[in-house]
mmCIF file of C-alpha atoms in Angstrom:
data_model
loop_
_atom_site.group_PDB
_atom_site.id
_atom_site.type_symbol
_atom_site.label_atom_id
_atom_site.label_comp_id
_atom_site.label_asym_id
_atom_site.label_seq_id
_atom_site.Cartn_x
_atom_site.Cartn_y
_atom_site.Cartn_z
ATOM 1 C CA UNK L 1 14.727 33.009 -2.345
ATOM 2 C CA UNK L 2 15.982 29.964 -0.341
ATOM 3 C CA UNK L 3 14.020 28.607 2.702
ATOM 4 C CA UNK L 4 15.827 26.965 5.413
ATOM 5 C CA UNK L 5 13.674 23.684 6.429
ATOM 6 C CA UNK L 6 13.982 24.982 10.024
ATOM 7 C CA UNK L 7 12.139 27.717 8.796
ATOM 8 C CA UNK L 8 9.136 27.127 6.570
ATOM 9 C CA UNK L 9 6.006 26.479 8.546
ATOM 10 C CA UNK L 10 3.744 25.382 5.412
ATOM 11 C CA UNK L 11 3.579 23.669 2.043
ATOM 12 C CA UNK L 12 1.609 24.697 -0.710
ATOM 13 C CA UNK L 13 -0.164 21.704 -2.753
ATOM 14 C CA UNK L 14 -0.802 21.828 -6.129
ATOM 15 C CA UNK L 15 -3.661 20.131 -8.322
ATOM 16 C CA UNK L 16 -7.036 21.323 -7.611
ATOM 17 C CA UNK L 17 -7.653 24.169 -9.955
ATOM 18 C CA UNK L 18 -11.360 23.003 -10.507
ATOM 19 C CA UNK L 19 -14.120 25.346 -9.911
ATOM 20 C CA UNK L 20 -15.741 24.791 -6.643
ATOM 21 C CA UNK L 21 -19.149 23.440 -8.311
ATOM 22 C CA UNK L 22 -16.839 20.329 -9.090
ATOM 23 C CA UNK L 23 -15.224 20.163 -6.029
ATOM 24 C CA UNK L 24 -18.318 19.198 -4.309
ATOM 25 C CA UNK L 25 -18.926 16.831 -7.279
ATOM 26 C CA UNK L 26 -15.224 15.297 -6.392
ATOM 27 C CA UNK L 27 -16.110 15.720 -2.080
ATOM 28 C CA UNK L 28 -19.003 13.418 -2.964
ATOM 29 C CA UNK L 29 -17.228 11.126 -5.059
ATOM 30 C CA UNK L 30 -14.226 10.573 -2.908
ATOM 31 C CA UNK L 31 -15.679 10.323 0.222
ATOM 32 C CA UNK L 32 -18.271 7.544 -1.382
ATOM 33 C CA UNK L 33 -14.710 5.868 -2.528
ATOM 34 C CA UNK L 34 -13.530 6.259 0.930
ATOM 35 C CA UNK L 35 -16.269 4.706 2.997
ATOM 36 C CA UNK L 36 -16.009 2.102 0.494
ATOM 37 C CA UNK L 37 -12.589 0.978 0.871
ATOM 38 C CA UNK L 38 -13.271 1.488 4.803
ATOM 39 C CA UNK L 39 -16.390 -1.240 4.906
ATOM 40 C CA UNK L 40 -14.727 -3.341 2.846
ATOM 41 C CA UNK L 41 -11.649 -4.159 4.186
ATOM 42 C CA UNK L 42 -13.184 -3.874 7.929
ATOM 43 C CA UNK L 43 -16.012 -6.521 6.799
ATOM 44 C CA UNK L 44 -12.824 -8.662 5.700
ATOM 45 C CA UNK L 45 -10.680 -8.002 8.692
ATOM 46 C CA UNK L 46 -13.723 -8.855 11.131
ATOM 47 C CA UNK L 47 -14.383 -12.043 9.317
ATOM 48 C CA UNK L 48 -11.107 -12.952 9.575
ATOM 49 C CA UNK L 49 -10.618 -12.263 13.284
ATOM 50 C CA UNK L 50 -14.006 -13.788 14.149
ATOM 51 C CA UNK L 51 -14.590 -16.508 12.267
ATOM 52 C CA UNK L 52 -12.171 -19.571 13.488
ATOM 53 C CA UNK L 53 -11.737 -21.437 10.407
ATOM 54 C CA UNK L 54 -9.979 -18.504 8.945
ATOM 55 C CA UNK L 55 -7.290 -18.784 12.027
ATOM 56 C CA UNK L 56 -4.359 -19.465 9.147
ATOM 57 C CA UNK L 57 -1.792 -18.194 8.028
ATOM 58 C CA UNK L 58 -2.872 -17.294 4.506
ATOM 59 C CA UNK L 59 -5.707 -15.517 6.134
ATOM 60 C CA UNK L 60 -3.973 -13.747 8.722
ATOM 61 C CA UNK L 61 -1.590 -12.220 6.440
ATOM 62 C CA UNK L 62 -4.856 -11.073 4.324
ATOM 63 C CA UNK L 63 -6.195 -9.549 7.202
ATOM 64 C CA UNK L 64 -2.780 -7.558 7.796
ATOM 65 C CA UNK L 65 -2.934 -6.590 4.082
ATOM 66 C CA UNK L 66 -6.137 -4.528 5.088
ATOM 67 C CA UNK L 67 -5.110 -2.833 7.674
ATOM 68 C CA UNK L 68 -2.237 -1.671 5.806
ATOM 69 C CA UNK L 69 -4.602 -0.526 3.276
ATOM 70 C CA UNK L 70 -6.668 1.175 5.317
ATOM 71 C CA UNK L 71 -3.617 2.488 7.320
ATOM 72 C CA UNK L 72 -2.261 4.073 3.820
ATOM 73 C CA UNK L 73 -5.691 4.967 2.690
ATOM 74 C CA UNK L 74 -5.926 7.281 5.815
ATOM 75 C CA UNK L 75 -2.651 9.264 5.551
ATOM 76 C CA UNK L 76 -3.995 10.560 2.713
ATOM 77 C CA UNK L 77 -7.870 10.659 1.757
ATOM 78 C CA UNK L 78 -9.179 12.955 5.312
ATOM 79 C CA UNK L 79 -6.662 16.057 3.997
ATOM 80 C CA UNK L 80 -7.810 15.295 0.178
ATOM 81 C CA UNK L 81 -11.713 15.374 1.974
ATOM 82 C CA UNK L 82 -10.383 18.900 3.788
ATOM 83 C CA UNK L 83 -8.703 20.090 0.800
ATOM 84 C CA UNK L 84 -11.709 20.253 -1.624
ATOM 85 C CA UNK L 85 -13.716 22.055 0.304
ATOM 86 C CA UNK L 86 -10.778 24.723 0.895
ATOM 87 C CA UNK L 87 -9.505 27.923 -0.393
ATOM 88 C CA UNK L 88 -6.363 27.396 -0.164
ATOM 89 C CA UNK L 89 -4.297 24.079 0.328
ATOM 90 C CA UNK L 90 -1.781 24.037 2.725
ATOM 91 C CA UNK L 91 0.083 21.469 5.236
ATOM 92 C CA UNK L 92 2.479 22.187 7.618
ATOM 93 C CA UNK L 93 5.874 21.355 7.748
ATOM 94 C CA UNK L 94 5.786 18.468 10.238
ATOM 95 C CA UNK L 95 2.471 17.458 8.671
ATOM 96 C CA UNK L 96 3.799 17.228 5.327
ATOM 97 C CA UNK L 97 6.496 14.569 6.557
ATOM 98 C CA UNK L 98 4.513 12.642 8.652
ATOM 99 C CA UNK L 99 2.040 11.643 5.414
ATOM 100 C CA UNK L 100 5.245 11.410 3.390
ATOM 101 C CA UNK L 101 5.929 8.535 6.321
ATOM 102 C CA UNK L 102 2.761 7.103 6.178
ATOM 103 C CA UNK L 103 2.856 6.616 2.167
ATOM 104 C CA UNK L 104 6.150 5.487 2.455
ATOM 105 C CA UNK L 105 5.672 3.021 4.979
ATOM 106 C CA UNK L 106 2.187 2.024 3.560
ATOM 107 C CA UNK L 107 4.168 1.344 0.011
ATOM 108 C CA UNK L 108 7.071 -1.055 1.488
ATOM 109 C CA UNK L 109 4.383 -2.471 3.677
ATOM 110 C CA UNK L 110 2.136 -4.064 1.096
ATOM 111 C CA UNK L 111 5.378 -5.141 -0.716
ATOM 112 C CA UNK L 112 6.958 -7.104 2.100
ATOM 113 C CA UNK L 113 3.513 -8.615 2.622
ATOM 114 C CA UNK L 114 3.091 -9.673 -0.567
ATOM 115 C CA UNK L 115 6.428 -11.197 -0.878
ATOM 116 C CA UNK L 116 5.542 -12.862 3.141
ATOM 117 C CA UNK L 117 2.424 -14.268 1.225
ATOM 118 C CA UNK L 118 4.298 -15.491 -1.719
ATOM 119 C CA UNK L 119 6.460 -17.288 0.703
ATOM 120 C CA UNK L 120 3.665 -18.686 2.292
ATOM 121 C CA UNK L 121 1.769 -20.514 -0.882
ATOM 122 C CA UNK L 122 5.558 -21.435 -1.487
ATOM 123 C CA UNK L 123 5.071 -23.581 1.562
ATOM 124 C CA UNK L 124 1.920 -24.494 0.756
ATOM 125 C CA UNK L 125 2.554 -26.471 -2.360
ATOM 126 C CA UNK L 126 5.740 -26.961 -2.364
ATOM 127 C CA UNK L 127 5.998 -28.555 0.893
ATOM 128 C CA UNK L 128 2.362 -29.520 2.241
ATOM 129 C CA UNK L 129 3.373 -32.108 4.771
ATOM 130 C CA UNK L 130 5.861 -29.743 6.740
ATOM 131 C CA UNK L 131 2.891 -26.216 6.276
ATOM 132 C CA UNK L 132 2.027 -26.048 9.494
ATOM 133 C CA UNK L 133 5.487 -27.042 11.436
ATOM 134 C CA UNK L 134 7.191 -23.846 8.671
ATOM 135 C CA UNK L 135 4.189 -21.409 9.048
ATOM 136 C CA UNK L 136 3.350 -21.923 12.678
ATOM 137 C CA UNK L 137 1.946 -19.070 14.331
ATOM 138 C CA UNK L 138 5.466 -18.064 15.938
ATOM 139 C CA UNK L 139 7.075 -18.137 12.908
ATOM 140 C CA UNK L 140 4.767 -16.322 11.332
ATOM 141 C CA UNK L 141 4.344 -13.555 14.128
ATOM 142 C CA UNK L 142 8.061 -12.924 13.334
ATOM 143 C CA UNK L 143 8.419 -12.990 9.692
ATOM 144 C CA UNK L 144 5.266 -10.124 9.438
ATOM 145 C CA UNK L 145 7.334 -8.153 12.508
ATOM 146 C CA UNK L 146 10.290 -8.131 11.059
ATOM 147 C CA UNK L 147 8.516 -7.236 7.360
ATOM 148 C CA UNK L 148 6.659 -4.405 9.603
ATOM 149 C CA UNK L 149 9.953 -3.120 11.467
ATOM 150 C CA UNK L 150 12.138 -3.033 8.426
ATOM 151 C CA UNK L 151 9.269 -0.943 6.654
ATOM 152 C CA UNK L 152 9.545 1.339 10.042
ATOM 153 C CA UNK L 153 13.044 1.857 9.748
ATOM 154 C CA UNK L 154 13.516 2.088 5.657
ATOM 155 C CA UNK L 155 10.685 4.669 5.503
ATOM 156 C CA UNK L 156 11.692 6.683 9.346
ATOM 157 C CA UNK L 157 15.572 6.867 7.568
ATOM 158 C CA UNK L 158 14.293 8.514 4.302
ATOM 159 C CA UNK L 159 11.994 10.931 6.226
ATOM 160 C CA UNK L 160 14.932 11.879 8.658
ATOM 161 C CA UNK L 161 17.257 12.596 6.068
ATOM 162 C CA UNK L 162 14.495 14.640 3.566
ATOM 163 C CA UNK L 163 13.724 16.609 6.884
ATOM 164 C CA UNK L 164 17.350 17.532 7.469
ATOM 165 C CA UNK L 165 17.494 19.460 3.740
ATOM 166 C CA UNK L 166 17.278 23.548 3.074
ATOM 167 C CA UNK L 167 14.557 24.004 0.635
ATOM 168 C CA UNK L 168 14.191 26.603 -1.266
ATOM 169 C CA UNK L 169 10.519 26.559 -2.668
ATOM 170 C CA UNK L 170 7.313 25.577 -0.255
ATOM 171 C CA UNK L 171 5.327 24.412 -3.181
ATOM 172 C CA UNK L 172 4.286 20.565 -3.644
ATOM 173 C CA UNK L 173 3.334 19.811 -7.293
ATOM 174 C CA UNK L 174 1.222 16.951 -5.801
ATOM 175 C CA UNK L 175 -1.866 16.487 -4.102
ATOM 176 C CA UNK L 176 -0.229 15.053 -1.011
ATOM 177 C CA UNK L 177 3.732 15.185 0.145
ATOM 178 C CA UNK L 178 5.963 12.289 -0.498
ATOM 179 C CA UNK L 179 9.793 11.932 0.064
ATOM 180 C CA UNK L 180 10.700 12.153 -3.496
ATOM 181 C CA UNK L 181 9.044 15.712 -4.025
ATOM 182 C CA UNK L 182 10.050 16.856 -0.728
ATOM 183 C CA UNK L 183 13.800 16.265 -1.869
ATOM 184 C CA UNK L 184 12.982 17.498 -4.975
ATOM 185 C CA UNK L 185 12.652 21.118 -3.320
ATOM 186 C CA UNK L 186 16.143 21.167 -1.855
ATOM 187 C CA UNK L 187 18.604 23.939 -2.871
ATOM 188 C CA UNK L 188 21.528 21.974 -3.841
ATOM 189 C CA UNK L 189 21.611 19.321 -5.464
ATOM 190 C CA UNK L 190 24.956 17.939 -3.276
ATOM 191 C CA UNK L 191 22.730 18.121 -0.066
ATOM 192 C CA UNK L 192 20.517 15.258 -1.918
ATOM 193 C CA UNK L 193 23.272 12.722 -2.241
ATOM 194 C CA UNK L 194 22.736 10.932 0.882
ATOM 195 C CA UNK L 195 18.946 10.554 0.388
ATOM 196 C CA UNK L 196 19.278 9.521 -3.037
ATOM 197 C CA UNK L 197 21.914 6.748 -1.860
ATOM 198 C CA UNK L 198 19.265 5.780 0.514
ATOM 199 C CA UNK L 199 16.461 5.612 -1.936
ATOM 200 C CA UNK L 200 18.482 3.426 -4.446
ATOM 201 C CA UNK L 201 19.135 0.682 -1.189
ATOM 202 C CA UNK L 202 15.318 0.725 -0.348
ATOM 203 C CA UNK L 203 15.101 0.114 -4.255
ATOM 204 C CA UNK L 204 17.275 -2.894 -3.781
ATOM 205 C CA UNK L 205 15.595 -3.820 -0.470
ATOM 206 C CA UNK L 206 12.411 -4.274 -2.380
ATOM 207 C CA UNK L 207 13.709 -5.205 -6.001
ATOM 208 C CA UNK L 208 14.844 -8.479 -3.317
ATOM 209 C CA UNK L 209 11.186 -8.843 -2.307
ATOM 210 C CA UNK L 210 10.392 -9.066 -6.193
ATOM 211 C CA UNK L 211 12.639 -11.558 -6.561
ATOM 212 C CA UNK L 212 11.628 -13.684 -3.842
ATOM 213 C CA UNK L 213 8.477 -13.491 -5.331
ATOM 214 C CA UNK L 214 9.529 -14.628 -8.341
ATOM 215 C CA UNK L 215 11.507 -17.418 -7.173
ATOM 216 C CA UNK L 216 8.501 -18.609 -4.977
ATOM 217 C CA UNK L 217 6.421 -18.574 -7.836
ATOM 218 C CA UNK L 218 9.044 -20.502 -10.083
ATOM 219 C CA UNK L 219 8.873 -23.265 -7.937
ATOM 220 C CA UNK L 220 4.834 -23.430 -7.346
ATOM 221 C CA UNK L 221 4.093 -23.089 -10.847
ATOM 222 C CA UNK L 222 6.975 -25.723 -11.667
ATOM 223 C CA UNK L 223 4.982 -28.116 -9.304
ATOM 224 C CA UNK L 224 1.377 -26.859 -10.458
ATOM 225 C CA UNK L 225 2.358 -27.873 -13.844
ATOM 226 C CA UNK L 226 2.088 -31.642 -13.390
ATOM 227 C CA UNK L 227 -0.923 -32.041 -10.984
ATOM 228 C CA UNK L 228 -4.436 -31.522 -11.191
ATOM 229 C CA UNK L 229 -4.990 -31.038 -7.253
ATOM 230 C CA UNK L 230 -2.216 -28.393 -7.500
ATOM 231 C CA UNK L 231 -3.559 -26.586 -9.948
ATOM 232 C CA UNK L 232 -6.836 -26.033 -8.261
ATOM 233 C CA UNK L 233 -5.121 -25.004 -5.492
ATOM 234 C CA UNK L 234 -3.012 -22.275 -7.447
ATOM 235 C CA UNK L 235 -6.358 -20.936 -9.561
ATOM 236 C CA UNK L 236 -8.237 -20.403 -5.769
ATOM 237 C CA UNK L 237 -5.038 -19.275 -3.557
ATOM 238 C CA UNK L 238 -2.579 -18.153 -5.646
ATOM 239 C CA UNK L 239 -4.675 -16.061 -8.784
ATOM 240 C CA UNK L 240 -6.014 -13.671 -5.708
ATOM 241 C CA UNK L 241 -2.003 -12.861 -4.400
ATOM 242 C CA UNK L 242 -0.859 -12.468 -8.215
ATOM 243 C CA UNK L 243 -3.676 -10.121 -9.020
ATOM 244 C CA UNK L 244 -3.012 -7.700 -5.857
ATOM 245 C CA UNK L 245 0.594 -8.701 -7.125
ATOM 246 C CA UNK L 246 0.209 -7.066 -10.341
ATOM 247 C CA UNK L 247 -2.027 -3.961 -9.229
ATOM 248 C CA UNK L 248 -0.145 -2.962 -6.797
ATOM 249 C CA UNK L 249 2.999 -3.301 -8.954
ATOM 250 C CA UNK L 250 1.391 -1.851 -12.159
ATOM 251 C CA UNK L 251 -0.049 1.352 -9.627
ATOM 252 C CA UNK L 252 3.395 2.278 -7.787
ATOM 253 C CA UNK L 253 5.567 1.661 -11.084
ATOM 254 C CA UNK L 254 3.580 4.029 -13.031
ATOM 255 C CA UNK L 255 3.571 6.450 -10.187
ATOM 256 C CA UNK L 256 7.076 6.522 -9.402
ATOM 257 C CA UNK L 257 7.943 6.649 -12.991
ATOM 258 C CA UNK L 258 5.867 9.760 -13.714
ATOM 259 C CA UNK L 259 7.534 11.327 -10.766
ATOM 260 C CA UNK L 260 10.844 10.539 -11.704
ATOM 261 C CA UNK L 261 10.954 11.008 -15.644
ATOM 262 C CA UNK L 262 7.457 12.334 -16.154
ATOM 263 C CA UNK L 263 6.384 15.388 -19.074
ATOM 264 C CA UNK L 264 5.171 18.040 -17.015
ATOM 265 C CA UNK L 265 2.704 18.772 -19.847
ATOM 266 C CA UNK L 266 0.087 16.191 -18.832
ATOM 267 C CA UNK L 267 -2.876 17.312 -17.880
ATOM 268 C CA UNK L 268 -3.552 17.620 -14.396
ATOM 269 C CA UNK L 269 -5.983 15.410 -13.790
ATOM 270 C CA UNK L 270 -4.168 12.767 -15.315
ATOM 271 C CA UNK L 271 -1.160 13.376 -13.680
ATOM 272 C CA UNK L 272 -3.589 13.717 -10.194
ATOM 273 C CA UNK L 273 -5.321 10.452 -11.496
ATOM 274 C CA UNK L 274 -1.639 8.585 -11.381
ATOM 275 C CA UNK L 275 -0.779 10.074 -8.564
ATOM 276 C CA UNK L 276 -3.849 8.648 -6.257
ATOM 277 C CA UNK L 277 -4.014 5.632 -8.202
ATOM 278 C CA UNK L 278 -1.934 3.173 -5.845
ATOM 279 C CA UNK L 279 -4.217 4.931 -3.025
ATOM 280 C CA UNK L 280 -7.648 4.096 -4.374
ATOM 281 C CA UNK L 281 -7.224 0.686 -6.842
ATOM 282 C CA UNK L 282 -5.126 -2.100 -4.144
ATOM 283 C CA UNK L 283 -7.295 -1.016 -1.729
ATOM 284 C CA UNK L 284 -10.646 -1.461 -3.433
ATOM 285 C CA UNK L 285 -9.635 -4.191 -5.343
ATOM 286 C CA UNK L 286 -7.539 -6.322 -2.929
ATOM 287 C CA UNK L 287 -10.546 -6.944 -0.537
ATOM 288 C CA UNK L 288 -13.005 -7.824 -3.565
ATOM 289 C CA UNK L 289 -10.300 -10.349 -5.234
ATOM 290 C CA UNK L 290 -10.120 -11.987 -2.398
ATOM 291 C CA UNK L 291 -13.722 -12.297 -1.016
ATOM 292 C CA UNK L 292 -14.835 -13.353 -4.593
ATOM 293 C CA UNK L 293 -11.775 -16.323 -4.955
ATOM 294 C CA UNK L 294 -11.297 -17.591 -1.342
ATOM 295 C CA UNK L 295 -14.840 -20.016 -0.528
ATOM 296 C CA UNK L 296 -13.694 -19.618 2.934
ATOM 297 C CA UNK L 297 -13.981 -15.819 2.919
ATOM 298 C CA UNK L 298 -17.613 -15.851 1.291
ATOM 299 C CA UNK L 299 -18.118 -18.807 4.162
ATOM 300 C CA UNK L 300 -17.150 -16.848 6.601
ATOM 301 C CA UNK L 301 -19.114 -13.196 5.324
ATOM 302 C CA UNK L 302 -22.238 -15.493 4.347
ATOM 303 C CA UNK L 303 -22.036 -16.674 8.254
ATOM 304 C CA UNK L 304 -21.590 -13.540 9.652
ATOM 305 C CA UNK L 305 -24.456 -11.999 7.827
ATOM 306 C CA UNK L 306 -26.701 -15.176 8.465
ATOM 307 C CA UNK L 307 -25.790 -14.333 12.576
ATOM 308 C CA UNK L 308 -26.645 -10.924 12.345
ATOM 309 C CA UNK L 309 -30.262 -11.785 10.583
ATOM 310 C CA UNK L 310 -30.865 -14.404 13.698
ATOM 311 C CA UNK L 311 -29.834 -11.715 16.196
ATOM 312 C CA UNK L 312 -32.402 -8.807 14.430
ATOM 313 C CA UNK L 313 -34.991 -11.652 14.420
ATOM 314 C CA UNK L 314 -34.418 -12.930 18.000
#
């Protein structure tokens, strides 16, 4: 039977076949994860904002990190929360796309970021005397805008265009909706020409970010090489970036890989594990990588904490 898109109210999500007993096991579990990656990345977003020493650019584009995280992390883990303790798991139509949105945007977010951070230890190294003239706070303002709007506009396009198909099934084999599944339901395969055209550009769009990455890091490691002072500066600035780098990268390959060319006789939780991992790793581990490697961070957590003592003693 084929549903027209104008017509189907509700999605069906697959994944949680576990007895309820474990469901309450996995409530507890994710919503521990969940608080978690909340406290974490507000504790470095307030330290950040409060603590003037960490007024630069390499920490304001940290700070934006987080709330992208936690901006992602909520488009999906408050329906998971809902969904375990229910019967039956359903979204509706217009809900479906608007976390499809989020997880898109939340994706191409961290990845202009982290190319707007590669940029920036570029700058850093590579050209120390003219740092602060390059990464002013203008300039700055504008390159994470534009990063931001272009996200906007990549990830509003691809929902527009899924939300325009006739679908004929209203089951998600997924724990949460994302554009490629939800064009992945359409009827004809003609009808998904478009979006696919406009998934392959936002493939481009990013593949660039990757290889302004890559060309950033060329040159940094190129003038690490031959100095001692640089070097430090790479192991305490630059190891945090490549690690988030790398997990993030390792997380969404895997996932969109699976999706794309994936055996559909995995188990399910494995297959749920890869599909949740780029939700639940970056955001845990970004904060941590960073507050471990950056003194300034632990300066600035170690002062906050030391205020708050005074102010219970006082």
């Amino acid at each position: 039977m084929m549903f027209n898109s104008s017509h189907v109210r509700f999605f069906f999500l697959s994944g949680l076949n576990e007895t309820m007993n474990l469901r309450v096991v996995l409530f507890s579990v994710t919503l521990l994860c969940y608080c978690i990656i909340v406290l974490i990345n507000v504790a470095l977003i307030v330290t950040v904002i409060l603590c003037k020493i960490l007024h630069e650019p390499m920490y304001i584009l940290l700070c934006t990190f987080c709330m992208n995280g936690l901006y992602g992390t909520t488009g999906f883990y408050p329906k998971f929360l809902w969904d375990l303790l229910s019967p039956v798991h359903v979204i509706s139509y217009s809900g479906c796309l608007v976390q499809a949105f989020v997880v898109h945007s939340f994706v191409c977010s961290d990845m202009s970021i982290l190319s707007v951070m590669s940029y920036d230890r570029y700058v850093a190294i590579c050209r120390p005397l003219v740092y602060h003239s390059v990464m002013s706070k203008k300039r700055l303002l504008m390159l994470v805008s534009f990063s931001l709007f272009t996200t906007f506009c990549v990830s509003a396009t691809n929902m527009i265009l899924a939300s325009r198909l006739k679908l004929c099934s209203q089951y998600v084999d997924r724990l949460y909706c994302v554009n490629l599944i939800i064009v992945k339901l359409a009827c004809f395969s003609a009808d998904t020409i478009v979006n696919n055209i406009v998934a392959y550009i936002t493939l481009i769009i990013y593949v660039f970010h990757g290889f302004l990455i890559v060309w950033s890091y060329f040159y940094v490691i190129k003038i690490c090489v031959n100095s001692v002072e640089n070097r430090a500066k790479f192991m305490q600035t630059c190891v945090p970036h490549l690690t988030s780098l790398l997990i993030f990268l390792g997380t969404i390959i895997l996932d969109v890989m699976h999706i794309r060319y994936g055996s559909t006789n995995l188990p399910q939780a494995l297959k749920n594990f890869i599909a949740i991992e780029y939700l639940v790793i970056p955001s845990i581990m970004n904060p941590l990588v960073y507050g471990f490697k950056l003194t300034n961070i632990q300066k600035g957590i170690l002062a906050g904490i030391t205020f708050k003592i005074k102010l219970l003693r006082s």
